[in-house]
């Protein structure tokens, strides 16, 4: 654990399964090794107490996945998924969340759970089974969303009553776009889950987390992974939430609560470089404030071998990247510090040109088919006299805009804060340019967009750093 603490990880995740805590419905009075809450008795695991308490003593955050329906609470639907069956009564599930929030509120000597993820990938029937899907009856999308909402709202209300500052999230998988949805056969896309929850949250400060694994069978993630949202294009989730819910600022706070990379023996080098790019893309997306890697040690029978360590306890290259990435006493010579951390508190923007004359300007890793055509730097966090800049999709790549609506096109996400005036002499103006023949947009330092033929100057975007400012 000392090596983990030295890496200054920030947070840990724990999977707290309701069925372990309340395997049978027992009313108070409770035994000495049980926690009473709302007239119910919950079994306390000493190792969980210890994990949360010691983590909190280090000043670090614990995130809890709250799920796992016990047998007594799942009887009215023909469900065969065990703990992944939806509970009969959302209030019972909410009570479990409320108990955790009270016991681990940071005031009782047990440490604190500050972040709660309600359920696991609730748009997939394997993780949120409402009694339908392949081999059974067709799923009803409306019923499914209503059950997601009911359980989230019950959990939220119970947790919020105990910890009003807790961040309480739903969980989606990487199947984000509409073309990946097959509700009748057991898959809701992320957009449907979030629209359904957001439109029925009733004023609650709801939030989202995502398990942004690679596309099926893919060893690497990519900028062009949509309709999947992976670590290659994770900005899409943040940008889409801002676009769809402009008056709910809390949705801009997104957590990557469970991320893993295929680390089988022949692909360990690939997974290490992918983790570096994943850090860069997470850092390149203001709004993402937590990236939890899953998991520490390869598990027996696990095909993709996601662990930072092999089964025999020896470290992979992944461990070196992960462990050194955010150490406060880092050395510039460490490989991990080419993963975006070396630029903080700034973000590096890269302009890439495709073979067809298309352009992409992004704070995230460009597609391999795009050649570098310039770079500049923005602030990661808000500054006086600055506005957020967004990357928006176009038919010929992407463009930068100050409008988060992206003209109702697919948003690729926020890219950083740009000055609205030249508040520092080290900043330079950046202009938006449009090629009327190719349909491509691109940024330029030149007020005439380099004098290129058929190119229109759309206006001043703001002021940026041409080079990385010195510390």
Coordinates of C-alpha atoms in Angstrom, one line a residue:
X1 CA 0.0 0.0 0.0
X2 CA 2.9 2.4 0.6
X3 CA 3.8 2.4 -3.1
X4 CA 0.2 3.2 -3.9
X5 CA 0.1 6.1 -1.5
X6 CA 3.4 7.4 -2.9
X7 CA 1.8 7.5 -6.3
X8 CA -0.7 10.1 -4.9
X9 CA -3.7 8.3 -6.6
X10 CA -6.4 10.6 -5.3
X11 CA -9.2 8.0 -5.0
X12 CA -10.0 4.3 -4.8
X13 CA -13.2 2.4 -5.8
X14 CA -14.9 -0.3 -3.7
X15 CA -17.6 -2.6 -4.9
X16 CA -20.1 -2.7 -2.0
X17 CA -22.7 -5.4 -2.7
X18 CA -26.0 -5.0 -0.9
X19 CA -26.5 -8.8 -0.8
X20 CA -23.3 -9.1 1.4
X21 CA -24.5 -6.4 3.8
X22 CA -28.2 -7.5 4.1
X23 CA -28.4 -11.2 3.0
X24 CA -31.6 -11.5 4.9
X25 CA -34.2 -9.0 6.0
X26 CA -33.6 -8.5 9.7
X27 CA -35.3 -5.9 11.9
X28 CA -33.6 -4.2 14.8
X29 CA -32.3 -4.8 17.5
X30 CA -29.0 -5.5 15.7
X31 CA -26.0 -7.5 16.9
X32 CA -22.7 -5.9 17.8
X33 CA -21.2 -6.6 14.3
X34 CA -24.2 -5.1 12.6
X35 CA -25.2 -1.5 11.7
X36 CA -28.8 -0.4 12.4
X37 CA -30.3 1.9 9.8
X38 CA -34.0 2.7 9.4
X39 CA -35.0 -0.3 11.5
X40 CA -32.9 -2.8 9.4
X41 CA -29.7 -4.6 10.4
X42 CA -26.7 -4.6 8.0
X43 CA -23.6 -6.9 8.5
X44 CA -20.4 -4.9 8.8
X45 CA -17.2 -6.3 7.2
X46 CA -14.1 -5.3 9.2
X47 CA -11.9 -5.3 6.1
X48 CA -14.2 -2.7 4.4
X49 CA -14.1 -0.5 7.5
X50 CA -10.4 -0.7 7.5
X51 CA -10.0 0.0 3.8
X52 CA -12.2 3.1 3.9
X53 CA -10.7 4.4 7.2
X54 CA -7.1 4.0 6.2
X55 CA -7.7 5.6 2.8
X56 CA -9.4 8.5 4.4
X57 CA -6.6 9.0 6.9
X58 CA -4.3 9.5 3.9
X59 CA -6.6 12.3 2.7
X60 CA -7.8 10.3 -0.3
X61 CA -11.3 9.8 -1.6
X62 CA -13.3 6.5 -1.7
X63 CA -15.8 5.9 -4.5
X64 CA -18.4 3.2 -3.9
X65 CA -20.3 1.2 -6.5
X66 CA -23.6 0.5 -4.8
X67 CA -25.4 -2.6 -6.2
X68 CA -26.1 -6.3 -5.7
X69 CA -29.7 -7.2 -4.9
X70 CA -30.1 -9.9 -2.2
X71 CA -32.4 -12.8 -2.9
X72 CA -35.2 -11.6 -0.5
X73 CA -35.5 -8.3 -2.4
X74 CA -35.9 -9.8 -5.9
X75 CA -38.9 -12.1 -6.3
X76 CA -41.5 -10.5 -8.5
X77 CA -39.8 -10.7 -11.9
X78 CA -38.6 -13.7 -13.8
X79 CA -34.9 -12.8 -13.4
X80 CA -32.0 -15.2 -13.5
X81 CA -29.1 -12.7 -13.1
X82 CA -28.8 -13.1 -9.3
X83 CA -27.5 -9.9 -7.6
X84 CA -27.9 -8.1 -10.9
X85 CA -31.7 -8.4 -10.8
X86 CA -33.5 -5.1 -10.2
X87 CA -35.0 -4.9 -6.7
X88 CA -38.7 -5.3 -6.2
X89 CA -38.8 -2.1 -4.2
X90 CA -36.5 0.8 -4.9
X91 CA -36.9 2.0 -1.3
X92 CA -35.0 -1.1 -0.1
X93 CA -32.1 -0.3 -2.4
X94 CA -32.1 3.3 -1.3
X95 CA -32.0 2.3 2.3
X96 CA -28.7 0.4 1.7
X97 CA -27.2 3.6 0.1
X98 CA -28.4 5.7 3.0
X99 CA -26.8 3.3 5.5
X100 CA -23.4 3.5 3.7
X101 CA -23.6 7.3 3.5
X102 CA -24.3 7.6 7.3
X103 CA -21.7 5.0 8.5
X104 CA -19.0 6.4 6.2
X105 CA -19.7 10.1 6.5
X106 CA -16.3 11.0 7.8
X107 CA -17.6 11.8 11.3
X108 CA -17.9 8.4 12.9
X109 CA -14.3 7.2 12.9
X110 CA -15.0 4.9 9.9
X111 CA -13.7 7.2 7.2
X112 CA -15.7 8.6 4.4
X113 CA -17.3 7.5 1.1
X114 CA -17.6 10.8 -0.8
X115 CA -18.7 9.5 -4.3
X116 CA -21.4 7.0 -5.0
X117 CA -22.1 5.2 -8.2
X118 CA -25.7 3.7 -8.1
X119 CA -25.6 0.5 -10.0
X120 CA -23.2 -0.8 -12.7
X121 CA -23.8 -0.2 -16.4
X122 CA -27.6 0.1 -15.9
X123 CA -28.2 0.1 -19.7
X124 CA -27.1 -3.5 -20.0
X125 CA -29.5 -6.3 -19.1
X126 CA -26.6 -8.4 -17.6
X127 CA -26.0 -5.7 -15.0
X128 CA -29.5 -4.3 -14.5
X129 CA -31.8 -7.2 -15.3
X130 CA -35.5 -6.3 -15.2
X131 CA -36.6 -9.8 -16.2
X132 CA -36.2 -9.7 -20.0
X133 CA -33.7 -9.9 -22.8
X134 CA -32.1 -12.7 -24.9
X135 CA -33.8 -16.0 -24.3
X136 CA -36.7 -14.3 -22.5
X137 CA -39.3 -11.7 -23.3
X138 CA -38.5 -8.5 -25.2
X139 CA -37.5 -5.7 -22.9
X140 CA -39.8 -2.6 -22.7
X141 CA -37.6 0.5 -23.0
X142 CA -40.0 2.7 -21.0
X143 CA -40.3 0.2 -18.2
X144 CA -36.5 -0.1 -18.1
X145 CA -35.9 3.6 -17.9
X146 CA -38.6 4.0 -15.3
X147 CA -36.8 1.4 -13.1
X148 CA -33.4 3.1 -13.6
X149 CA -35.0 6.4 -12.5
X150 CA -36.8 4.9 -9.5
X151 CA -33.7 3.2 -8.1
X152 CA -31.4 6.1 -8.8
X153 CA -33.8 8.6 -7.2
X154 CA -34.3 6.4 -4.1
X155 CA -30.6 5.9 -3.7
X156 CA -29.9 9.6 -4.3
X157 CA -32.5 10.8 -1.7
X158 CA -31.2 8.4 1.0
X159 CA -27.6 9.3 0.4
X160 CA -28.2 13.1 0.1
X161 CA -30.1 13.1 3.4
X162 CA -26.9 11.8 5.1
X163 CA -24.3 13.7 3.0
X164 CA -25.5 16.7 1.1
X165 CA -22.1 17.2 -0.6
X166 CA -21.7 13.6 -1.9
X167 CA -21.5 13.2 -5.6
X168 CA -24.1 10.6 -6.7
X169 CA -23.8 9.1 -10.2
X170 CA -25.4 6.6 -12.5
X171 CA -23.3 4.2 -14.5
X172 CA -23.2 3.6 -18.2
X173 CA -21.1 1.4 -20.5
X174 CA -19.3 2.4 -23.6
X175 CA -22.3 1.8 -26.0
X176 CA -23.2 5.5 -26.2
X177 CA -24.7 6.2 -29.7
X178 CA -28.2 5.4 -30.8
X179 CA -27.1 2.9 -33.4
X180 CA -25.8 0.6 -30.6
X181 CA -29.2 0.4 -28.9
X182 CA -31.3 -2.7 -29.0
X183 CA -33.7 -2.2 -26.1
X184 CA -35.8 -5.3 -26.8
X185 CA -32.8 -7.5 -26.7
X186 CA -31.2 -6.0 -23.6
X187 CA -29.1 -3.0 -24.5
X188 CA -29.9 0.7 -24.0
X189 CA -27.5 3.2 -25.4
X190 CA -25.9 5.7 -23.0
X191 CA -27.8 8.6 -24.5
X192 CA -31.1 6.9 -23.7
X193 CA -30.1 6.2 -20.1
X194 CA -28.9 9.7 -19.5
X195 CA -31.8 11.5 -21.2
X196 CA -34.3 9.2 -19.3
X197 CA -32.6 10.0 -16.0
X198 CA -31.9 13.6 -16.6
X199 CA -35.5 14.4 -17.7
X200 CA -36.9 12.6 -14.6
X201 CA -34.4 13.6 -11.9
X202 CA -36.9 16.1 -10.4
X203 CA -34.3 18.7 -9.5
X204 CA -31.8 16.3 -8.1
X205 CA -28.1 17.1 -8.8
X206 CA -27.7 13.9 -10.9
X207 CA -24.3 13.0 -12.4
X208 CA -22.8 10.4 -14.7
X209 CA -20.0 7.9 -14.7
X210 CA -18.8 5.7 -17.5
X211 CA -16.9 2.5 -17.9
X212 CA -15.2 3.5 -21.1
X213 CA -13.6 0.2 -22.1
X214 CA -12.2 -0.4 -25.6
X215 CA -14.6 -1.4 -28.4
X216 CA -15.2 -5.2 -28.5
X217 CA -12.1 -7.1 -29.4
X218 CA -10.1 -3.9 -29.9
X219 CA -6.6 -3.7 -28.4
X220 CA -6.5 0.1 -28.7
X221 CA -8.9 2.9 -28.5
X222 CA -9.2 5.7 -31.1
X223 CA -10.5 9.2 -31.7
X224 CA -12.9 7.7 -34.3
X225 CA -14.5 5.1 -32.0
X226 CA -18.0 6.7 -31.9
X227 CA -20.8 5.4 -31.5
X228 CA -18.8 3.8 -28.7
X229 CA -17.3 6.2 -26.1
X230 CA -13.9 5.0 -25.2
X231 CA -10.8 6.6 -23.8
X232 CA -10.1 7.7 -27.4
X233 CA -13.1 10.0 -27.6
X234 CA -14.2 10.3 -24.0
X235 CA -14.8 14.1 -24.5
X236 CA -18.0 13.2 -26.4
X237 CA -19.7 12.3 -23.1
X238 CA -18.8 15.5 -21.4
X239 CA -19.6 17.6 -24.4
X240 CA -22.9 15.9 -25.0
X241 CA -24.0 16.3 -21.4
X242 CA -23.2 20.0 -21.6
X243 CA -25.1 20.3 -24.9
X244 CA -28.2 18.5 -23.7
X245 CA -28.4 19.9 -20.2
X246 CA -27.0 23.4 -20.4
X247 CA -28.7 24.6 -17.2
X248 CA -27.4 21.8 -15.0
X249 CA -23.7 22.6 -14.3
X250 CA -23.2 19.5 -12.1
X251 CA -23.4 17.2 -15.2
X252 CA -20.1 18.6 -16.4
X253 CA -18.4 16.8 -13.6
X254 CA -17.9 13.3 -15.0
X255 CA -16.0 10.4 -13.5
X256 CA -14.3 7.5 -15.2
X257 CA -15.1 5.1 -12.5
X258 CA -13.9 1.8 -14.0
X259 CA -11.3 1.7 -16.9
X260 CA -9.2 -1.3 -17.9
X261 CA -6.9 -2.0 -20.8
X262 CA -6.2 -5.4 -22.4
X263 CA -2.9 -6.5 -20.9
X264 CA -2.4 -10.0 -22.1
X265 CA 1.3 -11.1 -22.3
X266 CA 1.8 -10.3 -26.0
X267 CA 0.1 -6.9 -25.6
X268 CA 1.6 -5.4 -22.4
X269 CA 3.5 -2.7 -24.3
X270 CA 0.4 -1.7 -26.2
X271 CA -1.6 -1.4 -23.0
X272 CA 1.1 0.7 -21.3
X273 CA 1.2 3.2 -24.2
X274 CA -2.6 3.2 -24.3
X275 CA -2.7 4.1 -20.6
X276 CA -0.5 7.1 -21.3
X277 CA -2.8 8.2 -24.1
X278 CA -5.8 7.6 -21.9
X279 CA -4.3 9.9 -19.2
X280 CA -3.6 12.5 -21.9
X281 CA -7.2 12.4 -23.2
X282 CA -8.7 12.5 -19.7
X283 CA -6.5 15.5 -18.8
X284 CA -7.4 17.0 -22.2
X285 CA -11.1 17.0 -21.2
X286 CA -12.0 19.6 -18.6
X287 CA -14.8 18.2 -16.5
X288 CA -13.3 14.8 -16.1
X289 CA -11.9 14.8 -12.6
X290 CA -11.4 11.1 -11.7
X291 CA -9.8 8.2 -13.6
X292 CA -9.9 4.9 -11.7
X293 CA -8.0 2.0 -13.2
X294 CA -9.5 -1.5 -12.9
X295 CA -7.7 -3.3 -11.4
X296 CA -4.4 -4.0 -9.5
X297 CA -3.8 -7.7 -10.1
X298 CA -4.7 -10.0 -13.0
X299 CA -7.4 -12.4 -11.9
X300 CA -7.4 -16.2 -12.6
X301 CA -9.4 -17.0 -15.7
X302 CA -9.5 -13.4 -16.8
X303 CA -9.1 -13.2 -20.6
X304 CA -8.0 -9.6 -21.1
X305 CA -5.7 -9.4 -18.1
X306 CA -6.5 -5.9 -17.1
X307 CA -4.3 -5.8 -14.0
X308 CA -1.4 -3.4 -13.3
X309 CA 0.4 -6.5 -11.9
X310 CA 0.5 -10.1 -13.3
X311 CA -1.0 -13.0 -11.3
X312 CA 2.4 -13.7 -9.8
X313 CA 2.7 -10.2 -8.4
X314 CA 5.3 -8.9 -10.8
X315 CA 4.5 -5.4 -12.3
X316 CA 3.7 -4.7 -15.9
X317 CA 4.7 -1.6 -17.8
X318 CA 1.2 -0.3 -17.0
X319 CA 2.2 0.0 -13.3
X320 CA 5.2 2.3 -14.1
X321 CA 2.9 4.6 -16.1
X322 CA 0.2 4.6 -13.5
X323 CA 2.4 4.9 -10.4
X324 CA 4.5 7.7 -11.7
X325 CA 1.9 9.8 -13.5
X326 CA 0.8 12.1 -10.7
X327 CA 3.6 11.9 -8.1
X328 CA 4.2 15.3 -6.7
X329 CA 8.0 14.8 -6.8
X330 CA 8.0 13.6 -10.4
X331 CA 11.1 13.7 -12.6
X332 CA 10.8 15.0 -16.2
X333 CA 12.7 12.0 -17.3
X334 CA 9.9 9.6 -16.4
X335 CA 8.0 8.3 -19.4
X336 CA 4.6 8.9 -17.8
X337 CA 5.3 12.6 -17.8
X338 CA 4.8 12.7 -21.5
X339 CA 1.2 11.7 -20.8
X340 CA -0.1 15.2 -20.4
X341 CA 0.8 15.8 -16.8
X342 CA 3.9 17.8 -17.8
X343 CA 1.7 20.5 -19.3
X344 CA -0.5 21.2 -16.3
X345 CA -2.0 23.6 -15.6
X346 CA -2.2 24.0 -19.3
X347 CA -3.6 21.8 -22.1
X348 CA -1.8 21.1 -25.4
X349 CA -4.0 21.6 -28.5
X350 CA -2.9 19.9 -31.7
X351 CA -4.1 20.6 -35.2
X352 CA -4.1 17.7 -37.6
X353 CA -4.7 17.6 -41.4
X354 CA -6.2 14.6 -43.1
X355 CA -5.4 13.3 -46.6
X356 CA -8.7 14.8 -48.0
X357 CA -7.9 18.3 -46.7
X358 CA -10.0 17.8 -43.5
X359 CA -8.8 19.2 -40.2
X360 CA -9.1 18.2 -36.6
X361 CA -8.1 20.5 -33.7
X362 CA -8.2 18.7 -30.4
X363 CA -6.8 18.5 -26.9
X364 CA -7.1 14.7 -27.3
X365 CA -5.0 12.3 -29.3
X366 CA -5.6 12.8 -33.0
X367 CA -6.4 9.9 -35.3
X368 CA -3.2 8.2 -36.7
X369 CA -4.3 9.2 -40.2
X370 CA -4.0 12.9 -39.4
X371 CA -0.6 14.6 -39.8
X372 CA 0.4 17.3 -37.3
X373 CA 0.0 20.8 -38.6
X374 CA 0.5 23.0 -35.5
X375 CA -0.1 23.3 -31.8
X376 CA -0.9 25.8 -29.0
X377 CA -1.8 25.8 -25.3
X378 CA -4.9 26.6 -23.3
X379 CA -5.7 26.7 -19.6
X380 CA -7.1 23.6 -18.0
X381 CA -9.2 25.6 -15.5
X382 CA -11.2 28.8 -15.7
X383 CA -9.2 32.0 -15.6
X384 CA -10.3 35.7 -15.4
X385 CA -11.4 36.9 -18.8
X386 CA -11.6 33.4 -20.3
X387 CA -14.3 31.3 -21.8
X388 CA -14.5 27.5 -22.5
X389 CA -13.7 26.4 -26.0
X390 CA -15.4 23.3 -27.4
X391 CA -14.5 20.8 -30.2
X392 CA -17.5 20.1 -32.5
X393 CA -17.7 17.5 -35.3
X394 CA -18.1 18.6 -38.9
X395 CA -18.4 16.7 -42.2
X396 CA -14.7 17.5 -42.7
X397 CA -13.2 16.8 -39.3
X398 CA -13.9 19.1 -36.3
X399 CA -14.0 22.8 -35.5
X400 CA -13.5 24.9 -32.4
X401 CA -16.4 26.9 -31.0
X402 CA -17.3 28.9 -27.9
X403 CA -20.9 27.6 -28.2
X404 CA -21.4 24.3 -26.4
X405 CA -24.4 23.5 -28.6
X406 CA -22.0 22.8 -31.5
X407 CA -24.8 23.8 -33.9
X408 CA -26.6 20.6 -32.8
X409 CA -23.9 18.5 -34.3
X410 CA -22.0 15.8 -32.3
X411 CA -19.8 17.5 -29.7
X412 CA -16.3 16.1 -29.1
X413 CA -16.1 17.9 -25.8
X414 CA -14.5 20.9 -24.0
X415 CA -10.8 21.5 -24.8
X416 CA -9.8 24.3 -22.4
X417 CA -10.2 27.9 -21.5
X418 CA -9.2 30.6 -24.0
X419 CA -8.7 34.3 -23.1
X420 CA -11.2 36.8 -24.6
X421 CA -8.6 39.5 -24.6
X422 CA -4.8 39.8 -24.6
X423 CA -4.4 39.9 -20.8
X424 CA -0.9 38.5 -21.0
X425 CA 1.8 39.6 -23.5
X426 CA 2.8 36.0 -24.0
X427 CA -0.6 35.2 -25.6
X428 CA -1.4 35.5 -29.3
X429 CA -4.7 35.8 -31.2
X430 CA -6.3 32.7 -32.7
X431 CA -8.7 32.9 -35.6
X432 CA -11.3 30.6 -37.0
X433 CA -11.0 29.8 -40.7
X434 CA -13.3 28.0 -43.1
X435 CA -12.5 26.5 -46.5
X436 CA -15.5 27.1 -48.7
X437 CA -14.5 24.3 -51.1
X438 CA -13.6 21.4 -48.8
X439 CA -15.9 22.4 -46.0
X440 CA -13.0 22.2 -43.5
X441 CA -12.6 24.5 -40.5
X442 CA -9.2 25.1 -38.9
X443 CA -7.7 27.6 -36.4
X444 CA -4.9 29.9 -37.4
X445 CA -2.6 32.5 -35.8
X446 CA -2.8 34.5 -39.0
X447 CA -5.6 37.1 -39.2
X448 CA -5.9 36.3 -43.0
X449 CA -5.9 32.5 -42.4
X450 CA -2.5 32.2 -44.1
X451 CA -4.0 33.8 -47.2
X452 CA -5.2 30.5 -48.6
X453 CA -7.5 30.5 -51.6
X454 CA -11.2 29.9 -50.9
X455 CA -10.7 30.4 -47.2
X456 CA -13.0 32.7 -45.2
X457 CA -12.0 34.3 -41.9
X458 CA -14.9 33.6 -39.5
X459 CA -13.6 35.7 -36.6
X460 CA -11.4 35.8 -33.6
X461 CA -11.7 32.8 -31.3
X462 CA -9.6 34.3 -28.5
X463 CA -6.0 34.4 -27.2
X464 CA -3.8 31.4 -26.6
X465 CA -0.2 30.5 -25.7
X466 CA 1.8 29.6 -28.8
X467 CA 4.3 27.7 -26.6
X468 CA 4.0 26.1 -23.2
X469 CA 4.5 28.8 -20.5
X470 CA 7.5 28.4 -18.2
X471 CA 6.7 27.3 -14.6

